[in-house]
XYZ file of C-alpha atoms in Angstrom:
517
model
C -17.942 48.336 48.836
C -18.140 51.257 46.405
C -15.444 53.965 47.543
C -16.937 57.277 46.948
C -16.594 60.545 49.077
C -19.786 59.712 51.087
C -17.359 56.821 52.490
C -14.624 58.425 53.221
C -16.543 61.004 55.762
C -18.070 57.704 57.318
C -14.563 56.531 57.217
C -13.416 59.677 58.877
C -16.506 59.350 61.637
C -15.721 56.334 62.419
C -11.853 56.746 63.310
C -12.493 59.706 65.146
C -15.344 58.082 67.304
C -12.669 55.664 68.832
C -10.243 58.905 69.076
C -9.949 61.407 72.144
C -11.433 64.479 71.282
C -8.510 66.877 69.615
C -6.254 64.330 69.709
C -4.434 64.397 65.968
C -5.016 62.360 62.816
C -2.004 63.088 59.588
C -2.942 62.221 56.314
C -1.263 60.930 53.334
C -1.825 60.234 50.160
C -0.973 59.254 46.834
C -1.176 60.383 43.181
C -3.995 58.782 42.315
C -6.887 61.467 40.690
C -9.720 60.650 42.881
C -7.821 60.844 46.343
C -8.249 64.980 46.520
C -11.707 64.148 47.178
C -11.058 61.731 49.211
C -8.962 62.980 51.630
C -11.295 66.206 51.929
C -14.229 63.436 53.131
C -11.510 61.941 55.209
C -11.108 65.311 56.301
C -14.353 66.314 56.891
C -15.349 63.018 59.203
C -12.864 63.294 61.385
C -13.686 67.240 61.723
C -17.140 66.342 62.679
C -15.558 64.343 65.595
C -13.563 66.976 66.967
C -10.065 65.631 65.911
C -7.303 67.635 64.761
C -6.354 67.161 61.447
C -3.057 67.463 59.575
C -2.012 66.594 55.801
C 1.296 65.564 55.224
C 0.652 66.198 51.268
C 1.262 63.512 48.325
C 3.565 60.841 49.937
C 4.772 57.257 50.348
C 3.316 55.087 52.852
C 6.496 54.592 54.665
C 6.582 59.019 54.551
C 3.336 59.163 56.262
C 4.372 56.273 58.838
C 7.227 59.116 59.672
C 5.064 61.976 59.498
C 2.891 60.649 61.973
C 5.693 60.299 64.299
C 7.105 63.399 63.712
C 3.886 65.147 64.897
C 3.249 62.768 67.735
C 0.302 61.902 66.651
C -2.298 59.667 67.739
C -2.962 58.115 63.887
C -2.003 58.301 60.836
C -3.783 57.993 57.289
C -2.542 56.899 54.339
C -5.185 56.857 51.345
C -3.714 54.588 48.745
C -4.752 51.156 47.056
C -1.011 50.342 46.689
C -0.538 48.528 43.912
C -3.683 48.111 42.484
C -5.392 50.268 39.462
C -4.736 53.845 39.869
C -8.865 54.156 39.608
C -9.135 52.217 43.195
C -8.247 53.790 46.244
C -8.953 52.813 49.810
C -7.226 53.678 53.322
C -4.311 52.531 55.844
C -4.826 53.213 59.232
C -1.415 53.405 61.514
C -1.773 53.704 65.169
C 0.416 56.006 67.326
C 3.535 54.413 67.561
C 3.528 53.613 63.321
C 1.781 49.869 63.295
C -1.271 49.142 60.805
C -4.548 48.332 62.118
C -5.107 44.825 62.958
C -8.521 43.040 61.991
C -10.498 43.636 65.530
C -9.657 47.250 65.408
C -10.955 47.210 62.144
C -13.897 45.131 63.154
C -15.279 47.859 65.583
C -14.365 50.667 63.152
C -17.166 48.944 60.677
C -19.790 48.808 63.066
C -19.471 52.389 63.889
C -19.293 53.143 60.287
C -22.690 50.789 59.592
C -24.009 52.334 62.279
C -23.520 55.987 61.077
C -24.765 55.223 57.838
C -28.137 53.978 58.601
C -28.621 57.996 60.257
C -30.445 60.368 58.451
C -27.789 63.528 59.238
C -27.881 66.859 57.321
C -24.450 69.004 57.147
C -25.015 72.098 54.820
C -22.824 72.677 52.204
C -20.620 75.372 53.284
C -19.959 73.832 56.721
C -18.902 70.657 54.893
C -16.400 72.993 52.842
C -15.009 74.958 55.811
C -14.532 71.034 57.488
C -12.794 69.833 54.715
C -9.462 72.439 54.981
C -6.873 70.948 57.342
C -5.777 73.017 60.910
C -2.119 72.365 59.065
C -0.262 70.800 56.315
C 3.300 70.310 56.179
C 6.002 68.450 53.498
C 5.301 64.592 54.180
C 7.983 63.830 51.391
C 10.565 65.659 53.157
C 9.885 63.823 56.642
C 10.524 60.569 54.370
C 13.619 61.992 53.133
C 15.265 62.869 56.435
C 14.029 59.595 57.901
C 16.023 57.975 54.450
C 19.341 60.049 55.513
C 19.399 58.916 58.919
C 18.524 55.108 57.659
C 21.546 55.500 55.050
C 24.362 55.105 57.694
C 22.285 52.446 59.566
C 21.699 50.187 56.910
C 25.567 50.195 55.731
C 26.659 49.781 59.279
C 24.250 46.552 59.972
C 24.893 45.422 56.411
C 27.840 46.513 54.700
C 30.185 46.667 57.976
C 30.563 50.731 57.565
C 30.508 53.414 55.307
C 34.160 53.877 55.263
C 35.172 50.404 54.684
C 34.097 50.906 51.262
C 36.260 53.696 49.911
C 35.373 52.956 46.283
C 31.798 53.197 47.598
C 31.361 49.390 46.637
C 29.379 49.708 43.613
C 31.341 48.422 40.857
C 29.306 45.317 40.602
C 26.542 47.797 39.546
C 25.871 48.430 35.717
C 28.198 51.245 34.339
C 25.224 53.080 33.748
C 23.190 52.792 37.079
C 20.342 50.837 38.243
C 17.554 51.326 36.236
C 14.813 52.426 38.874
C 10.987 51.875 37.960
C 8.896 54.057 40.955
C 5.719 53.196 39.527
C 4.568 56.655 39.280
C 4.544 56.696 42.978
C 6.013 59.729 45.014
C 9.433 58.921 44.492
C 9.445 59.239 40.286
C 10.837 63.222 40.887
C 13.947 62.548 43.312
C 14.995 58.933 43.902
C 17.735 58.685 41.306
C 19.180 62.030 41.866
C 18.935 61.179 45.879
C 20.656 57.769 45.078
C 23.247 58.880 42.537
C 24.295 61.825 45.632
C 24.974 58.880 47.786
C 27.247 57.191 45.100
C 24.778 54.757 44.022
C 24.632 55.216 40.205
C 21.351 55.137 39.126
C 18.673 56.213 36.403
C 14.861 56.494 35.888
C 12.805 54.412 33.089
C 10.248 56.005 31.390
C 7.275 57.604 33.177
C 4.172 55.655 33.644
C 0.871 57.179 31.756
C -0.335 56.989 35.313
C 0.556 55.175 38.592
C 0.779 51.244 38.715
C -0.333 50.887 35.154
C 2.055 48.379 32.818
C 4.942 49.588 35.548
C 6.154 49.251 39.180
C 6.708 45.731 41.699
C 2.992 45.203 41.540
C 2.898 44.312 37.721
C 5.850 40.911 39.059
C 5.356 38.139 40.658
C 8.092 36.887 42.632
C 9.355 33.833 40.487
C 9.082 35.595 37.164
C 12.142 35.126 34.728
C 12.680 35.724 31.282
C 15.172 34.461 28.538
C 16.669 37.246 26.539
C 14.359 36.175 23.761
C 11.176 36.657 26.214
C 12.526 39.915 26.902
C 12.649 41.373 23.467
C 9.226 39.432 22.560
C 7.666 40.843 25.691
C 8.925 44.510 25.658
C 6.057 46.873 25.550
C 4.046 44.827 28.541
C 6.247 46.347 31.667
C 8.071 49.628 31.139
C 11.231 48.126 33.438
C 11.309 45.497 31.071
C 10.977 47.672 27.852
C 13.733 49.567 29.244
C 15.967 46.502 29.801
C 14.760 45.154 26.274
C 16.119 48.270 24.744
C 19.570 47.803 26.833
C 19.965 44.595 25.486
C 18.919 45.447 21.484
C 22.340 44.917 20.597
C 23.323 41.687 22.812
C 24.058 41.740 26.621
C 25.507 44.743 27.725
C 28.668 44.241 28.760
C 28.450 46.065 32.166
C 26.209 43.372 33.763
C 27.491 40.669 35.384
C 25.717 37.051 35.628
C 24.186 37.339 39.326
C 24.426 41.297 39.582
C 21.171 43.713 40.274
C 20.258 45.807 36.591
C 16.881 47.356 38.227
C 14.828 47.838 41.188
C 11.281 48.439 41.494
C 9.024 50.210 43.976
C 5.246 49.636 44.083
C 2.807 52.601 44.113
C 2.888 53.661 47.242
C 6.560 52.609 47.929
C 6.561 49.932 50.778
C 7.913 47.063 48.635
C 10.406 46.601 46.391
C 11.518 43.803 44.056
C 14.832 43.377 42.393
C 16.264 42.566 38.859
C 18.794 40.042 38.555
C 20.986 38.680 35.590
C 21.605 35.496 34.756
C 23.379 33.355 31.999
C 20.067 32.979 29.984
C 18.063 36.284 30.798
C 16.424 38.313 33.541
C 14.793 37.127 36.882
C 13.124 38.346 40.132
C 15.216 38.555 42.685
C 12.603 38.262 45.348
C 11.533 38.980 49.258
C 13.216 35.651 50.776
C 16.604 36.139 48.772
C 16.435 39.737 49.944
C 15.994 38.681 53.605
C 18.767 35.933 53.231
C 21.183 38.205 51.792
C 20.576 40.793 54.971
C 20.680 37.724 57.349
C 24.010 36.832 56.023
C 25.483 40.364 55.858
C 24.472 41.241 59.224
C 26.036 38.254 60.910
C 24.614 36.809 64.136
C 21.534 37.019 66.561
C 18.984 38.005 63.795
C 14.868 37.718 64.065
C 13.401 36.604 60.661
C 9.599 36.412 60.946
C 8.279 35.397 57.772
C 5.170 34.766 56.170
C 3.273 31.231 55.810
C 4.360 31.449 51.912
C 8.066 32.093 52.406
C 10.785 29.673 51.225
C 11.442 26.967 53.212
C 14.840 26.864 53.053
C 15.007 30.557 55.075
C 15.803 30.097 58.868
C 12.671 31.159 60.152
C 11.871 32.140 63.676
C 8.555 33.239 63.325
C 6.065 32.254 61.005
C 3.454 34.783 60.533
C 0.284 35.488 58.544
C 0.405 37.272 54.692
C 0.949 40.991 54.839
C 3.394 42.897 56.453
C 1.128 44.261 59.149
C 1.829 40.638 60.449
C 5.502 40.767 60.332
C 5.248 43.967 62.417
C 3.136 42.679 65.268
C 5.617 39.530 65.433
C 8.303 41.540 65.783
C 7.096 44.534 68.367
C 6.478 44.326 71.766
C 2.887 43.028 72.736
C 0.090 45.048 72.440
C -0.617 46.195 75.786
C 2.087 47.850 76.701
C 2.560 51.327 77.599
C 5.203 51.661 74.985
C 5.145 49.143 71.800
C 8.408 50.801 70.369
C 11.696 49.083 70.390
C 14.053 50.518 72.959
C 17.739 49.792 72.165
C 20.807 52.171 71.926
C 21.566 50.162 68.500
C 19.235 49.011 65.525
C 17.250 46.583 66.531
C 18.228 42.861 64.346
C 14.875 41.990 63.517
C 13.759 41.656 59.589
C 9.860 40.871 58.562
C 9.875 39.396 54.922
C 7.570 38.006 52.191
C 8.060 37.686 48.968
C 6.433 39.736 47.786
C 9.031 42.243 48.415
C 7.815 43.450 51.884
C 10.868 43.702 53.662
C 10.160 44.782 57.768
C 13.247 46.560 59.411
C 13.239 48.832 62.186
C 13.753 52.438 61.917
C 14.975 55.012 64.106
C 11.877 57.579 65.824
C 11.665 60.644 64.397
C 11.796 62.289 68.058
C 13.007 59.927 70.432
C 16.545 58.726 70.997
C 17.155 54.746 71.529
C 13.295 54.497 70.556
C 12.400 52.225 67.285
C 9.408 51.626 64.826
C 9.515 49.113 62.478
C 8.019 49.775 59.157
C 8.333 48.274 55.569
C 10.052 50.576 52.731
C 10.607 49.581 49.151
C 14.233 52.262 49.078
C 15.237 51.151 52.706
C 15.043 47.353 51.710
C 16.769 48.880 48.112
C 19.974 50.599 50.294
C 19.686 47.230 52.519
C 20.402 44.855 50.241
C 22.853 46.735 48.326
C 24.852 47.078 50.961
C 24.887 43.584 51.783
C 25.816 42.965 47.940
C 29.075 45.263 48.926
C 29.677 43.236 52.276
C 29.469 39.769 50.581
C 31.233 40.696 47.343
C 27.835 39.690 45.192
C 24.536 37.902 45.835
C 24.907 34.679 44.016
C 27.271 33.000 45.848
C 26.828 31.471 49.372
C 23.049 32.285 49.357
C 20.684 29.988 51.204
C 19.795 26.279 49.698
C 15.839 27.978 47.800
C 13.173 24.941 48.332
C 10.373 24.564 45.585
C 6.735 26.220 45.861
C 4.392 26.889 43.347
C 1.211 29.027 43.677
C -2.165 29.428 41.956
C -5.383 31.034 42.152
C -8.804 29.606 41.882
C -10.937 32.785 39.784
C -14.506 33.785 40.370
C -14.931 31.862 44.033
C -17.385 32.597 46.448
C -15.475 33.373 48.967
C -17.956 32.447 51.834
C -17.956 29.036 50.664
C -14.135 28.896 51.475
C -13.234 28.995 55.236
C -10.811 26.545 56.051
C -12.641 24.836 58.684
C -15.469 22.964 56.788
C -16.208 19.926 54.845
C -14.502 21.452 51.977
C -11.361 21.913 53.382
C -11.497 18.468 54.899
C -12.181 16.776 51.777
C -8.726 18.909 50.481
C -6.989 17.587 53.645
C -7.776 13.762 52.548
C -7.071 14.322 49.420
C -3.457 15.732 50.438
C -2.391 13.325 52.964
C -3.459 10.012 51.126
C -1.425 11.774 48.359
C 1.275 12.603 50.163
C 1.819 8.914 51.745
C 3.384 8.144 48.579
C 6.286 10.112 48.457
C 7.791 8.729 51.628
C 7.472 8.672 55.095
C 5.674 11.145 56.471
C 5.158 12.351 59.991
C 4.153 15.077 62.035
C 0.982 15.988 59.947
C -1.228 19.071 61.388
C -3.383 21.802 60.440
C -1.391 24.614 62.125
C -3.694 27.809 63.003
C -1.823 31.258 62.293
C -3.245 34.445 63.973
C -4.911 36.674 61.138
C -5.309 33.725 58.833
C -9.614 33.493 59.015
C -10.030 31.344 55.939
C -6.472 29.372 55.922
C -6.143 26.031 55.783
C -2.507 24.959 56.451
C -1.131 21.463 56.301
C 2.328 20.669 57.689
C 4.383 17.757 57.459
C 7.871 16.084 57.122
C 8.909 14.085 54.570
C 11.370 11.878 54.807
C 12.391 14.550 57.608
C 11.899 17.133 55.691
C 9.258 19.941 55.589
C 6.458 20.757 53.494
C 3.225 22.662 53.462
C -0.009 23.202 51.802
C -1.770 26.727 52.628
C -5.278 27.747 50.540
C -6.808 31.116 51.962
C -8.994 33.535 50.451
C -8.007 36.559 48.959
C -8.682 39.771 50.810
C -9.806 42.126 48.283
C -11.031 39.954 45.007
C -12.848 36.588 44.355
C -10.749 34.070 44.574
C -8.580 31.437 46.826
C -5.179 31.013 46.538
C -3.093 27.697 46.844
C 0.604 27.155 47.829
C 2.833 24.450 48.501
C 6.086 24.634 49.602
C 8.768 21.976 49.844
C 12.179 21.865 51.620
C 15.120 22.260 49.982
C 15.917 18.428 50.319
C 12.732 16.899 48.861
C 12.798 19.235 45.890
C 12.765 16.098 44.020
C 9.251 15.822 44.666
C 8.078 18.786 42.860
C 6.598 17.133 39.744
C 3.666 15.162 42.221
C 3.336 18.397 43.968
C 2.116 19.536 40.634
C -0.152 17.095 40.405
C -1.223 17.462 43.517
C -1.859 21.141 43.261
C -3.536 20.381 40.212
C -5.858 18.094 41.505
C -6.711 20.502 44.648
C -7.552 23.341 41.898
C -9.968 20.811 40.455
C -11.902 20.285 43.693
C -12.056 24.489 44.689
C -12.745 25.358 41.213
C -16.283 23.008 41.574
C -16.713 23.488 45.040
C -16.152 27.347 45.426
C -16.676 28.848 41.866
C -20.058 30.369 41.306
């Protein structure tokens, strides 16, 4: 659908028709250029429904998840497209205690909104102005940063053991110079590196985007990206993070960074993700969402919750497995919708971590308001603080990490996506194909097709091999036309990655003339 204004006041309509009347709504947004007019539709729909409406100003989406509970209020907006093109936009919807919509919420919300559109209703022209001004506005950004203070002490005490245990403030596996920090153009480009360099993390920005998400950010990486040194200097002008490394290493390797240590960190537009840079012998690499989550499991010791997603590593002690995106992780870890309070209650964080690779990391936060009470919430600088700290706490990253298994991924371009739902003759044709395949490598038992809540169009195949794991997922995209393939092996049969390939290969074959129009 075509996101204009017009939308948005639907949009607004629609939200508000499920909402008490002057209950509140704050909204967020980013710095993308068409979201002023945006967020004054927004405005204006949810004005025609009688709800209260506050702006919280130009802010990450982990800023307006505060905001919201700051203001005890019964939603929360966030109008972003994350880390797609800074001409997209589109909306998050957070509920009252800080959790994204989930799909049947969102499912009723359309009908309303189809509904709506099909009526012929007139609003003059200076009503529609006097609806779109807020009844408030307040700093957003400066929630986020008080909610990042509080967090700071938390996160060293669950992962680095304590803030004073550190005297030498534990960063001299760091670069000499800093981290170089890449926000994307996102709301933290004007104080994240002084904020970080305060707290004794040294730090420094690379250049400024010519607008958000574009050659810059998490969003332009893909989780198993890595580069030789010759890659990086051949490549430099493609990513501004890597430009700026390219320049660093003109003259050789500098000879502040250690083989295994972080050199950069970058958000994604609207800040809920980050990925890491990592040096190794040869060049530069991602260091990704499942090392992230193993180096926090490790640092934080016992009795830790990982929910993960159905393309994590298998070699990660999973508890629960989980659909893709973090609104997923979230709803695995909370209590059950239903009850009269879906916050954590504990007088101590909460030892629960979402992850995907991605970069989403889930980790609970502390409530704005209420003592003992906890959201949980994904946040590209949290999960940045988080795993530093465990770096401190485990003297490096490198060493002692968990045994990574093999996956590959690829996506089938131009699909019809109706043609792909994981249920029909299509996807049992790719089940044959798999398991007659699969026979080959070695024993194999325990074979299903494993349903995951959320998942609509997945089809996943699980086995052992030989006693070992390994999957096959193919779902649809959410926002574009195409399907995308995984498989993952275990860490023991990574010897069987070459047929995988071939495997894979052959199932791209079959989607690309089955699904592509």
């Amino acid at each position: 659908r075509e996101i204009s204004p017009r939308l948005f006041r639907l949009i607004g309509e629609g939200l508000g028709a499920m909402m008490d009347y002057e209950t509140v709504v704050v909204i967020g947004w980013d710095q993308r250029p068409g979201n002023p007019a945006l967020v004054s539709a927004l405005t204006q729909g949810f004005h025609l429904r009688g709800i209260l409406v506050i702006w919280a100003g130009e802010v990450a989406t982990p800023g307006l998840q505060a905001s919201l509970l700051h203001k005890g209020a019964a939603m929360g907006c966030m109008v972003t497209a994350s880390h797609n093109p800074v001409t997209d936009s589109g909306v998050k919807v957070f509920d009252r205690y800080g959790y994204k919509s989930m799909p049947e919420y969102e499912v009723q919300v359309s009908e309303i909104i189809a509904k709506l559109a099909r009526e012929e209703r007139e609003v003059d022209e200076p009503e529609l102005q006097r609806l779109a001004i807020p009844d408030s506005e307040f700093d957003g950004g400066a929630v986020h940063r008080e909610m990042l203070e509080r967090r700071f002490s938390l996160l060293e005490n669950c992962f680095a053991g304590s803030v004073e245990s550190h005297s030498d403030g534990g960063v001299s596996s760091l670069p000499d110079g800093g981290l170089a920090i890449d926000t994307s153009g996102g709301s933290a480009e004007g104080w994240l590196v002084d904020w970080l360099n305060a707290k004794g993390i040294p730090a420094h920005a690379v250049a400024s985007p010519v607008a958000m998400n574009v050659n810059c950010g998490a969003g332009e990486f893909s989780p198993s990206d890595e580069w030789t040194w010759e890659q990086i200097q051949s490549n430099a002008g493609e990513h501004l993070l890597l430009t700026h490394l390219a320049e660093r290493c003109r003259d050789g390797v500098p000879a502040d960074w250690q083989v295994g240590g972080i050199v950069a960190a970058a958000l994604d537009g609207d800040g809920d993700r980050c990925l890491l840079i990592e040096a190794t012998s040869t060049g530069l690499r991602v260091f990704d969402g499942d090392r992230m989550a193993d180096a926090l499991l490790r640092a934080g010791g016992e009795s830790w919750c990982l929910a993960a997603s159905i393309e994590a590593d298998l070699g990660l002690p999973v508890d629960i497995q989980t659909a893709v995106g973090d609104r997923w992780l979230s709803a695995a870890l909370s209590p059950p919708i239903g009850q009269s309070v879906r916050l954590l209650l504990m007088d101590e964080t909460p030892q629960v971590i979402g992850c995907e690779d991605s970069g989403h990391l889930v980790l609970a936060a502390p409530h704005p308001r209420l003592d003992e009470h906890w959201s949980l919430v994904g946040d590209g600088i949290a999960s940045l603080l988080a795993v530093l700290a465990a770096q401190r706490r485990l003297s490096g990253l490198s060493e002692g990490g968990f045994e990574r298994g093999w996956k590959r991924r690829i996506s089938v371009i131009g699909v019809e996506r109706a043609r792909w739902d994981g249920k029909n003759t299509i996807a049992d044709m790719v089940e044959e194909i798999t398991r007659r395949t699969i026979t080959g490598w070695g024993m194999v038992e325990n074979w299903r097709r494993t349903d995951i809540q959320g998942e609509t169009s997945l089809l996943l195949l699980e086995a052992e091999v030989d006693g070992f794991s390994m999957s096959i997922g193919i779902r649809n995209s959410g926002t574009e036309a195409k399907t995308n393939v995984s498989i993952r092996l275990a860490p023991q049969i990574m010897g069987l990655s070459e047929p995988a390939t071939v495997l894979l290969g052959e199932i791209e074959r079959v989607l690309q003339r089955k699904l592509v129009v």
